């Protein structure tokens, strides 16, 4: 029997609460303790090759069904409007038993009781082989709501011709803000931009990495707003310098990409990930070197984490939890990430990149990757922060004024 959702208007994600039942009539196991029945699993198209993905899922599902005696109904749903589709389905009690989630969804769902707490199903399950940073994404208020299957790690890619032209060594790339500043000034003096900056994109790829590197935070899980504290303001100051001193292109306030300037040899460094490597490969571009994420007070960067979770109103929680453990085990992480080209969240599974030096290198950086602001309002606060950052870059506010205004905007969102 499925639990019933007390559902408020579906437009807001903090809309649902789950009435808790004791689960005594849940028939996910038979009298011998073996699982039975069936589960529905929702996945997405992770590549453009549906044939390869179908073959991959056939192997993963077949192994699970053989081991556990539970039938898996696997459905691939589009990325578009996935939040609405999940919420609507769960409200109608006909949603999946397992589905894919990303870091800004998990705390929203977990905070209102929509996700199954997995801790009681993990027992002595070994989490040690997971990259530690990947587990940050699946936990909220000290409870585990999912297991991670993929990660990314953003870092800096340098144009090696420009590096050599400014008298530096492509094999000895900047490690600190101080070193990066010195290189940036040389690049600008030589007539280049030092860096790309997508001010119209997500804060995850612009402000947040610098803020974390400075030792700052945006918002804690206890609703403490810290974006206008000195460490965080240092990141605002750096970005302001980057724009006002011409380190980044003139359209950086609203730009979504600077690929054209990069391929034209106008920019010394861009922020990228594994997808950047795929783009370079498709363009036949080899004139680059990758550096480790920068350090100021901390060495840290952004990198999303993909996970599988179960709704708390699943009628087969044990089978759902076992599937989540199954799909994220070492063997299946190799299967999944070999096809999708993401980075496994299990260290041992990273051997799929053996002999591929660039992928090996970027995979080694996931230890530094944070998945964003893990908070139920993490997604909601981004537009306000972005607006204040853009206002600062436009010369309308000082870094401290922009940070203070962002803090006030976050407080308003929290109060809603």
mmCIF file of C-alpha atoms in Angstrom:
data_model
loop_
_atom_site.group_PDB
_atom_site.id
_atom_site.type_symbol
_atom_site.label_atom_id
_atom_site.label_comp_id
_atom_site.label_asym_id
_atom_site.label_seq_id
_atom_site.Cartn_x
_atom_site.Cartn_y
_atom_site.Cartn_z
ATOM 1 C CA UNK A 1 0.000 0.000 0.000
ATOM 2 C CA UNK A 2 1.377 3.391 -0.923
ATOM 3 C CA UNK A 3 1.576 6.237 1.545
ATOM 4 C CA UNK A 4 -0.570 9.289 0.841
ATOM 5 C CA UNK A 5 0.829 12.697 0.069
ATOM 6 C CA UNK A 6 -0.669 15.777 1.630
ATOM 7 C CA UNK A 7 -0.200 17.900 -1.496
ATOM 8 C CA UNK A 8 -0.290 21.687 -1.618
ATOM 9 C CA UNK A 9 -0.064 23.600 -4.934
ATOM 10 C CA UNK A 10 2.407 21.814 -7.165
ATOM 11 C CA UNK A 11 4.178 24.960 -8.407
ATOM 12 C CA UNK A 12 6.267 25.218 -5.232
ATOM 13 C CA UNK A 13 8.561 22.369 -4.281
ATOM 14 C CA UNK A 14 8.130 22.884 -0.596
ATOM 15 C CA UNK A 15 4.609 21.800 -1.149
ATOM 16 C CA UNK A 16 4.424 18.295 -0.086
ATOM 17 C CA UNK A 17 4.448 16.419 3.148
ATOM 18 C CA UNK A 18 4.072 12.748 3.576
ATOM 19 C CA UNK A 19 1.756 11.208 6.128
ATOM 20 C CA UNK A 20 3.850 8.605 7.887
ATOM 21 C CA UNK A 21 2.559 5.073 8.205
ATOM 22 C CA UNK A 22 4.248 2.266 10.021
ATOM 23 C CA UNK A 23 4.582 0.238 6.815
ATOM 24 C CA UNK A 24 3.343 -2.939 8.483
ATOM 25 C CA UNK A 25 1.211 -3.805 5.452
ATOM 26 C CA UNK A 26 4.018 -3.218 2.969
ATOM 27 C CA UNK A 27 4.617 -6.503 1.185
ATOM 28 C CA UNK A 28 8.095 -5.941 -0.229
ATOM 29 C CA UNK A 29 9.442 -9.199 1.267
ATOM 30 C CA UNK A 30 7.974 -12.668 1.568
ATOM 31 C CA UNK A 31 7.956 -14.814 4.688
ATOM 32 C CA UNK A 32 11.486 -16.054 3.967
ATOM 33 C CA UNK A 33 12.850 -12.501 3.862
ATOM 34 C CA UNK A 34 13.310 -12.568 0.075
ATOM 35 C CA UNK A 35 12.150 -9.619 -1.988
ATOM 36 C CA UNK A 36 9.374 -9.948 -4.520
ATOM 37 C CA UNK A 37 7.082 -7.929 -6.739
ATOM 38 C CA UNK A 38 8.210 -5.175 -9.075
ATOM 39 C CA UNK A 39 9.580 -1.646 -9.143
ATOM 40 C CA UNK A 40 9.462 1.164 -11.673
ATOM 41 C CA UNK A 41 12.702 3.047 -12.356
ATOM 42 C CA UNK A 42 12.887 6.378 -14.166
ATOM 43 C CA UNK A 43 16.089 7.304 -15.977
ATOM 44 C CA UNK A 44 16.976 9.961 -18.560
ATOM 45 C CA UNK A 45 18.758 9.938 -21.928
ATOM 46 C CA UNK A 46 22.341 10.545 -20.803
ATOM 47 C CA UNK A 47 23.845 10.453 -24.314
ATOM 48 C CA UNK A 48 22.672 10.760 -27.879
ATOM 49 C CA UNK A 49 23.046 7.012 -28.425
ATOM 50 C CA UNK A 50 19.858 5.330 -27.233
ATOM 51 C CA UNK A 51 20.970 1.945 -28.574
ATOM 52 C CA UNK A 52 24.065 1.869 -26.374
ATOM 53 C CA UNK A 53 22.119 3.111 -23.387
ATOM 54 C CA UNK A 54 19.403 0.490 -23.868
ATOM 55 C CA UNK A 55 22.019 -2.268 -23.982
ATOM 56 C CA UNK A 56 23.647 -0.895 -20.828
ATOM 57 C CA UNK A 57 20.361 -0.791 -18.922
ATOM 58 C CA UNK A 58 19.451 -4.286 -20.130
ATOM 59 C CA UNK A 59 22.612 -5.616 -18.462
ATOM 60 C CA UNK A 60 22.125 -3.666 -15.232
ATOM 61 C CA UNK A 61 18.449 -4.590 -14.909
ATOM 62 C CA UNK A 62 18.933 -8.238 -15.873
ATOM 63 C CA UNK A 63 21.585 -8.733 -13.202
ATOM 64 C CA UNK A 64 19.354 -7.134 -10.558
ATOM 65 C CA UNK A 65 16.299 -9.195 -11.491
ATOM 66 C CA UNK A 66 18.325 -12.418 -11.448
ATOM 67 C CA UNK A 67 19.803 -11.652 -8.038
ATOM 68 C CA UNK A 68 16.708 -10.322 -6.277
ATOM 69 C CA UNK A 69 13.702 -11.820 -8.049
ATOM 70 C CA UNK A 70 12.126 -8.408 -8.508
ATOM 71 C CA UNK A 71 10.841 -7.219 -11.886
ATOM 72 C CA UNK A 72 12.129 -3.814 -13.009
ATOM 73 C CA UNK A 73 10.037 -1.617 -15.265
ATOM 74 C CA UNK A 74 12.582 0.825 -16.675
ATOM 75 C CA UNK A 75 11.272 4.024 -18.258
ATOM 76 C CA UNK A 76 13.333 6.734 -19.947
ATOM 77 C CA UNK A 77 11.809 10.172 -19.462
ATOM 78 C CA UNK A 78 12.988 13.426 -21.097
ATOM 79 C CA UNK A 79 14.982 16.036 -19.197
ATOM 80 C CA UNK A 80 12.493 18.756 -20.020
ATOM 81 C CA UNK A 81 10.027 19.462 -17.189
ATOM 82 C CA UNK A 82 11.364 16.535 -15.168
ATOM 83 C CA UNK A 83 10.627 18.255 -11.828
ATOM 84 C CA UNK A 84 6.988 18.736 -12.732
ATOM 85 C CA UNK A 85 6.674 15.186 -14.052
ATOM 86 C CA UNK A 86 8.126 13.636 -10.891
ATOM 87 C CA UNK A 87 6.062 15.796 -8.543
ATOM 88 C CA UNK A 88 2.826 15.243 -10.434
ATOM 89 C CA UNK A 89 3.339 11.482 -10.620
ATOM 90 C CA UNK A 90 4.153 11.153 -6.930
ATOM 91 C CA UNK A 91 1.152 13.287 -5.982
ATOM 92 C CA UNK A 92 -1.069 10.912 -7.934
ATOM 93 C CA UNK A 93 0.544 7.860 -6.277
ATOM 94 C CA UNK A 94 1.658 6.476 -9.628
ATOM 95 C CA UNK A 95 5.252 7.649 -9.647
ATOM 96 C CA UNK A 96 8.451 5.613 -9.885
ATOM 97 C CA UNK A 97 10.025 3.598 -7.084
ATOM 98 C CA UNK A 98 13.486 4.849 -8.049
ATOM 99 C CA UNK A 99 14.460 7.941 -10.011
ATOM 100 C CA UNK A 100 17.494 10.018 -10.934
ATOM 101 C CA UNK A 101 18.076 13.308 -9.105
ATOM 102 C CA UNK A 102 20.640 16.089 -8.978
ATOM 103 C CA UNK A 103 21.963 18.030 -5.969
ATOM 104 C CA UNK A 104 19.563 20.961 -6.065
ATOM 105 C CA UNK A 105 16.559 18.616 -6.225
ATOM 106 C CA UNK A 106 17.496 16.253 -3.417
ATOM 107 C CA UNK A 107 17.281 18.654 -0.423
ATOM 108 C CA UNK A 108 14.061 20.180 -1.755
ATOM 109 C CA UNK A 109 12.425 16.769 -1.894
ATOM 110 C CA UNK A 110 13.995 15.453 1.309
ATOM 111 C CA UNK A 111 13.115 18.500 3.385
ATOM 112 C CA UNK A 112 9.383 17.945 2.889
ATOM 113 C CA UNK A 113 9.456 14.193 3.462
ATOM 114 C CA UNK A 114 9.242 13.132 -0.167
ATOM 115 C CA UNK A 115 12.325 10.869 -0.195
ATOM 116 C CA UNK A 116 12.976 7.519 1.413
ATOM 117 C CA UNK A 117 15.682 7.653 4.079
ATOM 118 C CA UNK A 118 18.183 4.993 3.061
ATOM 119 C CA UNK A 119 20.254 4.681 6.239
ATOM 120 C CA UNK A 120 18.213 1.791 7.643
ATOM 121 C CA UNK A 121 18.658 -0.079 4.343
ATOM 122 C CA UNK A 122 22.410 0.440 4.160
ATOM 123 C CA UNK A 123 23.364 -1.440 7.327
ATOM 124 C CA UNK A 124 27.038 -2.372 7.012
ATOM 125 C CA UNK A 125 27.042 -1.371 3.321
ATOM 126 C CA UNK A 126 30.511 -0.080 2.493
ATOM 127 C CA UNK A 127 30.563 3.594 1.508
ATOM 128 C CA UNK A 128 34.337 3.879 1.819
ATOM 129 C CA UNK A 129 35.026 3.419 -1.893
ATOM 130 C CA UNK A 130 32.857 6.391 -2.842
ATOM 131 C CA UNK A 131 34.649 9.677 -3.506
ATOM 132 C CA UNK A 132 34.013 11.589 -0.292
ATOM 133 C CA UNK A 133 32.835 14.728 -2.093
ATOM 134 C CA UNK A 134 30.150 12.739 -3.931
ATOM 135 C CA UNK A 135 28.438 11.789 -0.674
ATOM 136 C CA UNK A 136 27.884 15.467 0.209
ATOM 137 C CA UNK A 137 25.179 15.565 -2.454
ATOM 138 C CA UNK A 138 23.122 12.652 -1.137
ATOM 139 C CA UNK A 139 22.849 13.692 2.510
ATOM 140 C CA UNK A 140 20.567 16.229 4.138
ATOM 141 C CA UNK A 141 20.386 16.941 7.872
ATOM 142 C CA UNK A 142 22.692 13.959 8.548
ATOM 143 C CA UNK A 143 20.462 11.484 6.718
ATOM 144 C CA UNK A 144 21.187 9.653 3.473
ATOM 145 C CA UNK A 145 18.598 9.895 0.709
ATOM 146 C CA UNK A 146 20.444 8.538 -2.317
ATOM 147 C CA UNK A 147 23.638 7.038 -3.666
ATOM 148 C CA UNK A 148 25.755 8.782 -6.313
ATOM 149 C CA UNK A 149 26.550 7.321 -9.715
ATOM 150 C CA UNK A 150 28.326 10.146 -11.554
ATOM 151 C CA UNK A 151 30.328 13.300 -10.951
ATOM 152 C CA UNK A 152 31.875 16.156 -12.857
ATOM 153 C CA UNK A 153 34.753 18.442 -11.918
ATOM 154 C CA UNK A 154 35.242 21.925 -13.325
ATOM 155 C CA UNK A 155 38.773 23.178 -13.798
ATOM 156 C CA UNK A 156 40.849 25.541 -15.960
ATOM 157 C CA UNK A 157 41.955 24.752 -19.512
ATOM 158 C CA UNK A 158 44.824 26.890 -20.837
ATOM 159 C CA UNK A 159 45.736 27.843 -24.381
ATOM 160 C CA UNK A 160 49.360 26.670 -24.515
ATOM 161 C CA UNK A 161 50.390 29.113 -27.269
ATOM 162 C CA UNK A 162 49.293 32.087 -25.175
ATOM 163 C CA UNK A 163 50.961 30.623 -22.085
ATOM 164 C CA UNK A 164 54.265 30.387 -23.957
ATOM 165 C CA UNK A 165 53.833 33.856 -25.496
ATOM 166 C CA UNK A 166 53.585 35.452 -22.039
ATOM 167 C CA UNK A 167 56.766 33.644 -21.021
ATOM 168 C CA UNK A 168 55.242 30.912 -18.880
ATOM 169 C CA UNK A 169 55.458 27.121 -18.909
ATOM 170 C CA UNK A 170 52.387 25.049 -19.960
ATOM 171 C CA UNK A 171 53.674 22.259 -17.736
ATOM 172 C CA UNK A 172 53.765 24.499 -14.677
ATOM 173 C CA UNK A 173 50.303 26.070 -14.561
ATOM 174 C CA UNK A 174 49.001 28.370 -11.794
ATOM 175 C CA UNK A 175 48.000 26.705 -8.552
ATOM 176 C CA UNK A 176 46.963 29.737 -6.495
ATOM 177 C CA UNK A 177 44.981 32.944 -6.937
ATOM 178 C CA UNK A 178 48.225 34.880 -6.637
ATOM 179 C CA UNK A 179 49.836 32.961 -9.496
ATOM 180 C CA UNK A 180 46.692 33.176 -11.623
ATOM 181 C CA UNK A 181 46.541 36.942 -11.058
ATOM 182 C CA UNK A 182 50.130 37.359 -12.235
ATOM 183 C CA UNK A 183 49.461 35.312 -15.386
ATOM 184 C CA UNK A 184 46.217 37.196 -16.049
ATOM 185 C CA UNK A 185 47.949 40.554 -15.932
ATOM 186 C CA UNK A 186 50.560 39.302 -18.391
ATOM 187 C CA UNK A 187 47.879 37.956 -20.728
ATOM 188 C CA UNK A 188 45.978 41.257 -20.756
ATOM 189 C CA UNK A 189 49.185 43.177 -21.340
ATOM 190 C CA UNK A 190 49.868 40.934 -24.341
ATOM 191 C CA UNK A 191 46.425 41.702 -25.791
ATOM 192 C CA UNK A 192 44.488 38.637 -24.660
ATOM 193 C CA UNK A 193 41.668 37.970 -22.270
ATOM 194 C CA UNK A 194 42.835 36.005 -19.250
ATOM 195 C CA UNK A 195 39.668 34.040 -18.655
ATOM 196 C CA UNK A 196 36.130 33.377 -19.836
ATOM 197 C CA UNK A 197 33.194 34.228 -17.591
ATOM 198 C CA UNK A 198 29.584 33.205 -18.204
ATOM 199 C CA UNK A 199 27.769 35.815 -16.125
ATOM 200 C CA UNK A 200 24.444 34.780 -17.633
ATOM 201 C CA UNK A 201 24.882 31.179 -16.508
ATOM 202 C CA UNK A 202 24.698 29.347 -13.218
ATOM 203 C CA UNK A 203 26.480 30.615 -10.119
ATOM 204 C CA UNK A 204 27.925 27.100 -9.849
ATOM 205 C CA UNK A 205 30.301 27.909 -12.687
ATOM 206 C CA UNK A 206 31.039 31.554 -11.870
ATOM 207 C CA UNK A 207 30.865 32.924 -8.331
ATOM 208 C CA UNK A 208 30.640 29.823 -6.200
ATOM 209 C CA UNK A 209 34.027 28.192 -6.969
ATOM 210 C CA UNK A 210 35.879 31.426 -6.198
ATOM 211 C CA UNK A 211 33.783 31.933 -3.073
ATOM 212 C CA UNK A 212 34.594 28.433 -1.795
ATOM 213 C CA UNK A 213 38.267 28.822 -2.669
ATOM 214 C CA UNK A 214 38.325 31.969 -0.536
ATOM 215 C CA UNK A 215 37.000 29.933 2.397
ATOM 216 C CA UNK A 216 33.480 31.339 2.175
ATOM 217 C CA UNK A 217 29.992 29.883 2.150
ATOM 218 C CA UNK A 218 26.707 31.023 0.656
ATOM 219 C CA UNK A 219 24.160 29.489 2.994
ATOM 220 C CA UNK A 220 24.379 26.775 5.636
ATOM 221 C CA UNK A 221 21.912 23.940 6.151
ATOM 222 C CA UNK A 222 20.764 25.777 9.269
ATOM 223 C CA UNK A 223 19.708 28.835 7.224
ATOM 224 C CA UNK A 224 22.684 30.951 8.226
ATOM 225 C CA UNK A 225 23.411 33.393 5.397
ATOM 226 C CA UNK A 226 27.166 33.863 4.955
ATOM 227 C CA UNK A 227 27.508 35.288 1.455
ATOM 228 C CA UNK A 228 28.408 38.766 2.736
ATOM 229 C CA UNK A 229 31.072 37.656 5.207
ATOM 230 C CA UNK A 230 34.685 38.725 4.479
ATOM 231 C CA UNK A 231 35.759 35.437 2.873
ATOM 232 C CA UNK A 232 32.834 35.466 0.457
ATOM 233 C CA UNK A 233 33.250 39.156 -0.342
ATOM 234 C CA UNK A 234 36.815 38.377 -1.432
ATOM 235 C CA UNK A 235 35.341 36.370 -4.311
ATOM 236 C CA UNK A 236 33.130 39.313 -5.323
ATOM 237 C CA UNK A 237 36.231 41.507 -5.258
ATOM 238 C CA UNK A 238 38.190 39.124 -7.489
ATOM 239 C CA UNK A 239 35.409 38.956 -10.077
ATOM 240 C CA UNK A 240 35.050 42.733 -9.999
ATOM 241 C CA UNK A 241 38.780 43.079 -10.687
ATOM 242 C CA UNK A 242 38.521 40.544 -13.503
ATOM 243 C CA UNK A 243 35.842 42.597 -15.234
ATOM 244 C CA UNK A 244 37.004 46.132 -14.514
ATOM 245 C CA UNK A 245 40.622 45.339 -15.492
ATOM 246 C CA UNK A 246 39.675 43.578 -18.716
ATOM 247 C CA UNK A 247 40.668 40.049 -17.757
ATOM 248 C CA UNK A 248 37.335 38.763 -19.092
ATOM 249 C CA UNK A 249 35.366 39.786 -22.216
ATOM 250 C CA UNK A 250 33.122 42.846 -22.242
ATOM 251 C CA UNK A 251 29.936 40.757 -22.532
ATOM 252 C CA UNK A 252 30.784 38.683 -19.455
ATOM 253 C CA UNK A 253 27.941 40.224 -17.437
ATOM 254 C CA UNK A 254 25.360 38.281 -19.442
ATOM 255 C CA UNK A 255 27.386 35.867 -21.603
ATOM 256 C CA UNK A 256 26.496 32.174 -21.705
ATOM 257 C CA UNK A 257 29.684 30.996 -23.452
ATOM 258 C CA UNK A 258 32.921 32.238 -24.967
ATOM 259 C CA UNK A 259 33.695 29.284 -27.198
ATOM 260 C CA UNK A 260 34.224 31.415 -30.295
ATOM 261 C CA UNK A 261 36.801 33.624 -28.577
ATOM 262 C CA UNK A 262 38.545 30.547 -27.198
ATOM 263 C CA UNK A 263 38.829 28.767 -30.529
ATOM 264 C CA UNK A 264 39.953 32.031 -32.134
ATOM 265 C CA UNK A 265 42.873 32.164 -29.690
ATOM 266 C CA UNK A 266 41.681 35.251 -27.810
ATOM 267 C CA UNK A 267 41.438 33.775 -24.288
ATOM 268 C CA UNK A 268 44.218 32.314 -22.138
ATOM 269 C CA UNK A 269 42.006 30.087 -19.953
ATOM 270 C CA UNK A 270 38.458 28.796 -19.799
ATOM 271 C CA UNK A 271 36.574 26.867 -17.150
ATOM 272 C CA UNK A 272 35.525 23.435 -18.348
ATOM 273 C CA UNK A 273 34.856 19.796 -17.505
ATOM 274 C CA UNK A 274 34.687 16.440 -19.201
ATOM 275 C CA UNK A 275 32.204 17.890 -21.691
ATOM 276 C CA UNK A 276 34.907 20.366 -22.694
ATOM 277 C CA UNK A 277 37.189 17.484 -23.577
ATOM 278 C CA UNK A 278 34.434 16.045 -25.783
ATOM 279 C CA UNK A 279 34.030 19.420 -27.494
ATOM 280 C CA UNK A 280 37.768 19.698 -28.113
ATOM 281 C CA UNK A 281 37.820 16.189 -29.543
ATOM 282 C CA UNK A 282 34.935 16.961 -31.916
ATOM 283 C CA UNK A 283 36.745 20.123 -33.075
ATOM 284 C CA UNK A 284 40.123 18.390 -33.390
ATOM 285 C CA UNK A 285 41.530 20.879 -30.898
ATOM 286 C CA UNK A 286 44.723 19.864 -29.085
ATOM 287 C CA UNK A 287 46.304 23.185 -28.160
ATOM 288 C CA UNK A 288 45.498 23.068 -24.444
ATOM 289 C CA UNK A 289 46.698 22.028 -21.016
ATOM 290 C CA UNK A 290 44.607 21.373 -17.907
ATOM 291 C CA UNK A 291 45.397 22.657 -14.434
ATOM 292 C CA UNK A 292 44.188 21.486 -11.048
ATOM 293 C CA UNK A 293 41.480 23.638 -9.405
ATOM 294 C CA UNK A 294 42.885 26.845 -7.950
ATOM 295 C CA UNK A 295 43.632 27.372 -4.275
ATOM 296 C CA UNK A 296 43.254 30.454 -2.122
ATOM 297 C CA UNK A 297 42.303 29.362 1.380
ATOM 298 C CA UNK A 298 40.914 26.086 0.005
ATOM 299 C CA UNK A 299 41.454 23.996 -3.102
ATOM 300 C CA UNK A 300 37.935 23.410 -4.330
ATOM 301 C CA UNK A 301 35.792 23.624 -7.445
ATOM 302 C CA UNK A 302 32.292 22.889 -8.664
ATOM 303 C CA UNK A 303 31.130 19.562 -10.024
ATOM 304 C CA UNK A 304 27.619 18.203 -10.147
ATOM 305 C CA UNK A 305 26.740 14.776 -8.781
ATOM 306 C CA UNK A 306 24.050 12.514 -10.204
ATOM 307 C CA UNK A 307 22.286 10.122 -7.843
ATOM 308 C CA UNK A 308 19.463 7.646 -7.599
ATOM 309 C CA UNK A 309 16.801 8.130 -4.943
ATOM 310 C CA UNK A 310 13.490 6.567 -3.936
ATOM 311 C CA UNK A 311 10.265 8.371 -2.992
ATOM 312 C CA UNK A 312 9.004 7.792 0.515
ATOM 313 C CA UNK A 313 5.657 6.607 -0.866
ATOM 314 C CA UNK A 314 7.148 3.693 -2.802
ATOM 315 C CA UNK A 315 5.226 0.490 -2.131
ATOM 316 C CA UNK A 316 8.431 -1.576 -2.288
ATOM 317 C CA UNK A 317 11.096 0.340 -0.315
ATOM 318 C CA UNK A 318 13.432 -2.610 0.251
ATOM 319 C CA UNK A 319 13.543 -3.484 -3.445
ATOM 320 C CA UNK A 320 13.979 0.184 -4.336
ATOM 321 C CA UNK A 321 16.878 0.572 -1.892
ATOM 322 C CA UNK A 322 18.516 -2.588 -3.224
ATOM 323 C CA UNK A 323 18.257 -1.298 -6.782
ATOM 324 C CA UNK A 324 19.909 1.976 -5.765
ATOM 325 C CA UNK A 325 22.772 0.025 -4.200
ATOM 326 C CA UNK A 326 22.943 -2.244 -7.239
ATOM 327 C CA UNK A 327 23.032 0.473 -9.911
ATOM 328 C CA UNK A 328 25.766 2.388 -8.057
ATOM 329 C CA UNK A 329 28.014 -0.587 -7.314
ATOM 330 C CA UNK A 330 31.498 -0.757 -8.783
ATOM 331 C CA UNK A 331 30.652 -2.931 -11.778
ATOM 332 C CA UNK A 332 27.613 -0.915 -12.804
ATOM 333 C CA UNK A 333 29.416 2.382 -12.367
ATOM 334 C CA UNK A 334 31.907 1.094 -14.928
ATOM 335 C CA UNK A 335 29.062 0.137 -17.255
ATOM 336 C CA UNK A 336 27.152 3.386 -16.832
ATOM 337 C CA UNK A 337 30.076 5.800 -17.028
ATOM 338 C CA UNK A 338 31.823 3.992 -19.876
ATOM 339 C CA UNK A 339 28.717 4.715 -21.946
ATOM 340 C CA UNK A 340 27.822 8.163 -20.618
ATOM 341 C CA UNK A 341 31.441 9.437 -20.300
ATOM 342 C CA UNK A 342 30.859 10.863 -16.840
ATOM 343 C CA UNK A 343 33.205 10.248 -13.930
ATOM 344 C CA UNK A 344 32.389 7.349 -11.583
ATOM 345 C CA UNK A 345 31.815 8.191 -7.933
ATOM 346 C CA UNK A 346 33.621 5.023 -6.862
ATOM 347 C CA UNK A 347 37.377 5.373 -6.932
ATOM 348 C CA UNK A 348 37.931 1.813 -8.125
ATOM 349 C CA UNK A 349 35.645 2.331 -11.128
ATOM 350 C CA UNK A 350 37.788 5.190 -12.423
ATOM 351 C CA UNK A 351 39.973 2.569 -14.089
ATOM 352 C CA UNK A 352 37.663 2.949 -17.105
ATOM 353 C CA UNK A 353 39.867 5.941 -17.974
ATOM 354 C CA UNK A 354 43.160 4.011 -17.900
ATOM 355 C CA UNK A 355 45.196 5.009 -20.918
ATOM 356 C CA UNK A 356 43.171 8.220 -21.442
ATOM 357 C CA UNK A 357 45.403 10.821 -19.746
ATOM 358 C CA UNK A 358 43.069 13.816 -20.014
ATOM 359 C CA UNK A 359 40.107 11.917 -18.590
ATOM 360 C CA UNK A 360 42.304 10.396 -15.894
ATOM 361 C CA UNK A 361 43.466 13.883 -14.969
ATOM 362 C CA UNK A 362 40.013 15.413 -14.712
ATOM 363 C CA UNK A 363 38.718 12.362 -12.834
ATOM 364 C CA UNK A 364 41.376 12.979 -10.206
ATOM 365 C CA UNK A 365 39.841 16.383 -9.488
ATOM 366 C CA UNK A 366 36.459 15.122 -8.250
ATOM 367 C CA UNK A 367 37.947 14.997 -4.755
ATOM 368 C CA UNK A 368 37.824 18.815 -4.842
ATOM 369 C CA UNK A 369 34.350 19.128 -6.385
ATOM 370 C CA UNK A 370 31.421 20.531 -4.432
ATOM 371 C CA UNK A 371 27.931 20.081 -5.941
ATOM 372 C CA UNK A 372 26.595 23.570 -5.265
ATOM 373 C CA UNK A 373 24.581 24.895 -2.348
ATOM 374 C CA UNK A 374 22.931 21.877 -0.729
ATOM 375 C CA UNK A 375 19.793 23.473 0.663
ATOM 376 C CA UNK A 376 16.056 23.281 -0.167
ATOM 377 C CA UNK A 377 16.238 26.878 -1.425
ATOM 378 C CA UNK A 378 19.577 26.425 -3.190
ATOM 379 C CA UNK A 379 18.041 26.807 -6.630
ATOM 380 C CA UNK A 380 15.665 29.610 -5.623
ATOM 381 C CA UNK A 381 18.376 31.951 -4.349
ATOM 382 C CA UNK A 382 20.511 31.847 -7.496
ATOM 383 C CA UNK A 383 18.679 34.507 -9.569
ATOM 384 C CA UNK A 384 18.984 37.081 -6.783
ATOM 385 C CA UNK A 385 22.694 36.397 -6.304
ATOM 386 C CA UNK A 386 23.264 36.571 -10.062
ATOM 387 C CA UNK A 387 21.449 39.914 -10.289
ATOM 388 C CA UNK A 388 23.640 41.436 -7.583
ATOM 389 C CA UNK A 389 26.836 40.081 -9.148
ATOM 390 C CA UNK A 390 25.819 41.558 -12.492
ATOM 391 C CA UNK A 391 24.997 44.875 -10.824
ATOM 392 C CA UNK A 392 28.480 44.956 -9.315
ATOM 393 C CA UNK A 393 30.153 44.168 -12.642
ATOM 394 C CA UNK A 394 28.145 46.950 -14.272
ATOM 395 C CA UNK A 395 29.658 49.385 -11.764
ATOM 396 C CA UNK A 396 26.430 50.035 -9.889
ATOM 397 C CA UNK A 397 27.566 48.543 -6.566
ATOM 398 C CA UNK A 398 30.789 47.808 -4.739
ATOM 399 C CA UNK A 399 31.645 44.169 -4.003
ATOM 400 C CA UNK A 400 30.540 44.576 -0.376
ATOM 401 C CA UNK A 401 27.301 46.302 -1.399
ATOM 402 C CA UNK A 402 26.537 43.537 -3.889
ATOM 403 C CA UNK A 403 27.253 40.844 -1.301
ATOM 404 C CA UNK A 404 25.089 42.618 1.297
ATOM 405 C CA UNK A 405 22.234 42.944 -1.190
ATOM 406 C CA UNK A 406 22.583 39.263 -2.097
ATOM 407 C CA UNK A 407 22.419 38.350 1.593
ATOM 408 C CA UNK A 408 19.249 40.403 2.056
ATOM 409 C CA UNK A 409 17.692 38.751 -1.010
ATOM 410 C CA UNK A 410 18.523 35.296 0.340
ATOM 411 C CA UNK A 411 16.908 36.187 3.672
ATOM 412 C CA UNK A 412 13.757 37.191 1.786
ATOM 413 C CA UNK A 413 13.674 33.868 -0.063
ATOM 414 C CA UNK A 414 14.127 31.949 3.185
ATOM 415 C CA UNK A 415 11.254 33.872 4.749
ATOM 416 C CA UNK A 416 8.821 32.886 2.010
#
